PDB file of C-alpha atoms in Angstrom:
ATOM      1  CA  UNK A   1      -2.996   0.120  30.617  1.00 53.00           C
ATOM      2  CA  UNK A   2      -0.409   1.784  28.222  1.00 57.00           C
ATOM      3  CA  UNK A   3      -0.306  -0.145  24.255  1.00 56.00           C
ATOM      4  CA  UNK A   4       3.683  -1.566  23.809  1.00 56.00           C
ATOM      5  CA  UNK A   5       5.353   0.795  21.615  1.00 59.00           C
ATOM      6  CA  UNK A   6       5.104  -0.677  17.715  1.00 55.00           C
ATOM      7  CA  UNK A   7       8.027  -0.164  15.188  1.00 53.00           C
ATOM      8  CA  UNK A   8       7.195   2.447  12.589  1.00 53.00           C
ATOM      9  CA  UNK A   9       5.764   0.287   8.960  1.00 57.00           C
ATOM     10  CA  UNK A  10       7.372   2.616   6.820  1.00 51.00           C
ATOM     11  CA  UNK A  11       9.392   1.471   3.617  1.00 53.00           C
ATOM     12  CA  UNK A  12      10.107   5.143   3.303  1.00 47.00           C
ATOM     13  CA  UNK A  13      12.046   6.700   5.708  1.00 54.00           C
ATOM     14  CA  UNK A  14      12.530  10.346   3.769  1.00 64.00           C
ATOM     15  CA  UNK A  15      10.352  12.457   1.993  1.00 80.00           C
ATOM     16  CA  UNK A  16      10.501  15.464  -0.719  1.00 81.00           C
ATOM     17  CA  UNK A  17       8.018  17.667  -1.271  1.00 73.00           C
ATOM     18  CA  UNK A  18       7.588  20.052  -4.137  1.00 81.00           C
ATOM     19  CA  UNK A  19       4.674  22.602  -5.239  1.00 80.00           C
ATOM     20  CA  UNK A  20       4.906  22.741  -9.335  1.00 82.00           C
ATOM     21  CA  UNK A  21       2.867  24.184 -11.997  1.00 76.00           C
ATOM     22  CA  UNK A  22       0.234  22.631 -14.335  1.00 79.00           C
ATOM     23  CA  UNK A  23      -2.343  24.582 -15.642  1.00 81.00           C
ATOM     24  CA  UNK A  24      -2.567  27.636 -13.533  1.00 83.00           C
ATOM     25  CA  UNK A  25      -2.809  25.797 -10.349  1.00 82.00           C
ATOM     26  CA  UNK A  26      -0.188  24.098  -8.156  1.00 79.00           C
ATOM     27  CA  UNK A  27       0.144  20.497  -7.619  1.00 80.00           C
ATOM     28  CA  UNK A  28       1.677  19.060  -4.813  1.00 75.00           C
ATOM     29  CA  UNK A  29       4.092  16.281  -5.396  1.00 80.00           C
ATOM     30  CA  UNK A  30       6.112  13.844  -3.109  1.00 78.00           C
ATOM     31  CA  UNK A  31       9.156  11.596  -3.883  1.00 80.00           C
ATOM     32  CA  UNK A  32       9.736   8.885  -1.323  1.00 78.00           C
ATOM     33  CA  UNK A  33      13.693   7.741  -0.744  1.00 73.00           C
ATOM     34  CA  UNK A  34      14.018   4.495  -1.772  1.00 74.00           C
ATOM     35  CA  UNK A  35      17.482   3.757  -2.517  1.00 71.00           C
ATOM     36  CA  UNK A  36      19.627   5.059   0.150  1.00 78.00           C
ATOM     37  CA  UNK A  37      19.308   7.161   3.400  1.00 80.00           C
ATOM     38  CA  UNK A  38      22.176   9.449   1.918  1.00 83.00           C
ATOM     39  CA  UNK A  39      20.169   9.870  -1.882  1.00 89.00           C
ATOM     40  CA  UNK A  40      19.406  13.282  -2.853  1.00 92.00           C
ATOM     41  CA  UNK A  41      15.234  13.167  -3.704  1.00 92.00           C
ATOM     42  CA  UNK A  42      13.850  14.977  -7.028  1.00 92.00           C
ATOM     43  CA  UNK A  43      12.281  15.656 -10.022  1.00 92.00           C
ATOM     44  CA  UNK A  44      14.071  15.179 -13.474  1.00 92.00           C
ATOM     45  CA  UNK A  45      12.015  18.246 -15.416  1.00 91.00           C
ATOM     46  CA  UNK A  46      13.768  17.562 -19.024  1.00 91.00           C
ATOM     47  CA  UNK A  47      15.823  15.161 -20.898  1.00 90.00           C
ATOM     48  CA  UNK A  48      17.702  14.193 -23.988  1.00 89.00           C
ATOM     49  CA  UNK A  49      20.025  11.607 -25.077  1.00 86.00           C
ATOM     50  CA  UNK A  50      23.036  13.398 -23.639  1.00 91.00           C
ATOM     51  CA  UNK A  51      21.714  14.272 -19.854  1.00 93.00           C
ATOM     52  CA  UNK A  52      18.998  15.596 -17.296  1.00 95.00           C
ATOM     53  CA  UNK A  53      18.247  18.388 -15.614  1.00 96.00           C
ATOM     54  CA  UNK A  54      16.896  17.846 -11.876  1.00 95.00           C
ATOM     55  CA  UNK A  55      15.201  20.179  -9.192  1.00 94.00           C
ATOM     56  CA  UNK A  56      16.496  19.466  -6.423  1.00 94.00           C
ATOM     57  CA  UNK A  57      15.362  21.082  -2.792  1.00 92.00           C
ATOM     58  CA  UNK A  58      18.379  23.844  -2.011  1.00 93.00           C
ATOM     59  CA  UNK A  59      18.433  22.791   1.601  1.00 89.00           C
ATOM     60  CA  UNK A  60      20.455  19.463  -0.097  1.00 87.00           C
ATOM     61  CA  UNK A  61      23.395  20.846  -2.179  1.00 88.00           C
ATOM     62  CA  UNK A  62      25.263  18.444  -5.390  1.00 92.00           C
ATOM     63  CA  UNK A  63      28.539  19.794  -5.306  1.00 90.00           C
ATOM     64  CA  UNK A  64      30.218  16.666  -6.591  1.00 92.00           C
ATOM     65  CA  UNK A  65      30.712  15.987 -10.192  1.00 94.00           C
ATOM     66  CA  UNK A  66      29.465  11.800 -10.188  1.00 96.00           C
ATOM     67  CA  UNK A  67      26.114  10.654  -9.445  1.00 96.00           C
ATOM     68  CA  UNK A  68      24.030   7.597  -9.775  1.00 94.00           C
ATOM     69  CA  UNK A  69      20.489   8.669 -11.440  1.00 94.00           C
ATOM     70  CA  UNK A  70      17.515   6.191 -10.196  1.00 92.00           C
ATOM     71  CA  UNK A  71      14.794   7.515 -12.413  1.00 91.00           C
ATOM     72  CA  UNK A  72      11.097   6.016 -11.469  1.00 89.00           C
ATOM     73  CA  UNK A  73       9.431   5.926 -14.900  1.00 87.00           C
ATOM     74  CA  UNK A  74       5.769   4.773 -13.476  1.00 82.00           C
ATOM     75  CA  UNK A  75       3.972   7.047 -10.944  1.00 77.00           C
ATOM     76  CA  UNK A  76       2.327   4.013  -9.157  1.00 74.00           C
ATOM     77  CA  UNK A  77       5.057   1.260  -9.471  1.00 76.00           C
ATOM     78  CA  UNK A  78       8.557   2.168  -7.334  1.00 75.00           C
ATOM     79  CA  UNK A  79       9.827  -0.468  -8.464  1.00 78.00           C
ATOM     80  CA  UNK A  80       9.891   0.098 -12.100  1.00 82.00           C
ATOM     81  CA  UNK A  81      12.900   2.507 -12.442  1.00 87.00           C
ATOM     82  CA  UNK A  82      16.078   2.657 -14.592  1.00 88.00           C
ATOM     83  CA  UNK A  83      19.625   4.233 -13.671  1.00 90.00           C
ATOM     84  CA  UNK A  84      22.753   5.905 -15.041  1.00 92.00           C
ATOM     85  CA  UNK A  85      26.012   7.487 -14.294  1.00 94.00           C
ATOM     86  CA  UNK A  86      25.992  10.887 -14.611  1.00 96.00           C
ATOM     87  CA  UNK A  87      27.913  13.812 -14.104  1.00 97.00           C
ATOM     88  CA  UNK A  88      26.868  17.451 -13.194  1.00 97.00           C
ATOM     89  CA  UNK A  89      27.354  20.390 -15.088  1.00 97.00           C
ATOM     90  CA  UNK A  90      25.556  23.400 -13.514  1.00 97.00           C
ATOM     91  CA  UNK A  91      23.177  23.720 -10.854  1.00 97.00           C
ATOM     92  CA  UNK A  92      21.022  27.400 -10.368  1.00 96.00           C
ATOM     93  CA  UNK A  93      18.002  28.945  -7.582  1.00 95.00           C
ATOM     94  CA  UNK A  94      15.041  28.182  -9.237  1.00 92.00           C
ATOM     95  CA  UNK A  95      13.374  30.810  -6.837  1.00 88.00           C
ATOM     96  CA  UNK A  96      13.587  30.827  -2.943  1.00 90.00           C
ATOM     97  CA  UNK A  97      13.077  27.077  -2.595  1.00 91.00           C
ATOM     98  CA  UNK A  98      14.971  24.714  -5.347  1.00 92.00           C
ATOM     99  CA  UNK A  99      17.751  24.204  -7.595  1.00 95.00           C
ATOM    100  CA  UNK A 100      17.962  23.150 -10.728  1.00 95.00           C
ATOM    101  CA  UNK A 101      20.856  20.697 -11.584  1.00 97.00           C
ATOM    102  CA  UNK A 102      21.763  20.182 -15.403  1.00 98.00           C
ATOM    103  CA  UNK A 103      23.422  16.667 -15.166  1.00 97.00           C
ATOM    104  CA  UNK A 104      25.094  14.957 -18.530  1.00 96.00           C
ATOM    105  CA  UNK A 105      25.242  10.872 -18.984  1.00 94.00           C
ATOM    106  CA  UNK A 106      28.997   9.882 -18.844  1.00 92.00           C
ATOM    107  CA  UNK A 107      28.245   6.886 -21.545  1.00 88.00           C
ATOM    108  CA  UNK A 108      25.946   7.395 -23.998  1.00 80.00           C
ATOM    109  CA  UNK A 109      25.917   3.737 -25.323  1.00 79.00           C
ATOM    110  CA  UNK A 110      25.312   2.914 -21.754  1.00 77.00           C
ATOM    111  CA  UNK A 111      22.742   5.463 -20.456  1.00 84.00           C
ATOM    112  CA  UNK A 112      20.543   4.872 -24.049  1.00 86.00           C
ATOM    113  CA  UNK A 113      18.191   2.239 -22.142  1.00 85.00           C
ATOM    114  CA  UNK A 114      17.557   4.781 -19.053  1.00 86.00           C
ATOM    115  CA  UNK A 115      16.342   7.507 -22.081  1.00 87.00           C
ATOM    116  CA  UNK A 116      14.494   4.822 -23.581  1.00 89.00           C
ATOM    117  CA  UNK A 117      12.482   4.201 -20.886  1.00 90.00           C
ATOM    118  CA  UNK A 118      12.131   7.712 -19.832  1.00 89.00           C
ATOM    119  CA  UNK A 119      11.011   8.952 -23.501  1.00 88.00           C
ATOM    120  CA  UNK A 120       8.364   6.629 -23.027  1.00 90.00           C
ATOM    121  CA  UNK A 121       7.044   7.369 -19.538  1.00 88.00           C
ATOM    122  CA  UNK A 122       7.296  11.285 -21.406  1.00 87.00           C
ATOM    123  CA  UNK A 123       5.169   9.762 -23.738  1.00 89.00           C
ATOM    124  CA  UNK A 124       2.802   7.979 -21.617  1.00 88.00           C
ATOM    125  CA  UNK A 125       2.002  11.471 -20.201  1.00 85.00           C
ATOM    126  CA  UNK A 126       4.293  12.036 -17.001  1.00 84.00           C
ATOM    127  CA  UNK A 127       5.694  15.667 -17.160  1.00 83.00           C
ATOM    128  CA  UNK A 128       8.502  15.074 -14.907  1.00 85.00           C
ATOM    129  CA  UNK A 129       9.458  11.789 -13.294  1.00 87.00           C
ATOM    130  CA  UNK A 130      10.308  11.342  -9.262  1.00 88.00           C
ATOM    131  CA  UNK A 131      13.943  10.636  -8.813  1.00 92.00           C
ATOM    132  CA  UNK A 132      16.908   9.985  -6.489  1.00 93.00           C
ATOM    133  CA  UNK A 133      20.690  10.507  -6.726  1.00 94.00           C
ATOM    134  CA  UNK A 134      23.271   8.874  -5.422  1.00 93.00           C
ATOM    135  CA  UNK A 135      26.832   9.304  -4.690  1.00 89.00           C
ATOM    136  CA  UNK A 136      28.397   5.871  -7.418  1.00 80.00           C
ATOM    137  CA  UNK A 137      29.782   4.002  -4.205  1.00 71.00           C
ATOM    138  CA  UNK A 138      33.072   3.081  -5.101  1.00 46.00           C
ATOM    139  CA  UNK A 139      33.995  -0.066  -6.828  1.00 38.00           C
TER     140      UNK A 139
END
């Protein structure tokens, strides 16, 4: 007798795979979609109080200007995240698979708690942060 099909129990519908250098080897890094089905998944590689640099897959090009950045500041707890409005400043290819995107924070005062959480994650030893880039909804 055939078993009836069970609905999928996954909490994340989409995943993005990155190969990142660590020491002298490549490490697989997975980013799971949580915020929106339209979000672009990426790795936050570098940041300062002025902005961030994010690696994305070249198949998901960012053509707009204004976005919402959602950065997961804990490797094991996806409910621990920060967000900030950002403006894309530039994008450039990295090899054949990825694009490195530069963003500035839309409002430094509002983004300061986000920066503080990212600095704390870096101080805790995280080399990069998983993130999602979402087109902000009109308010």
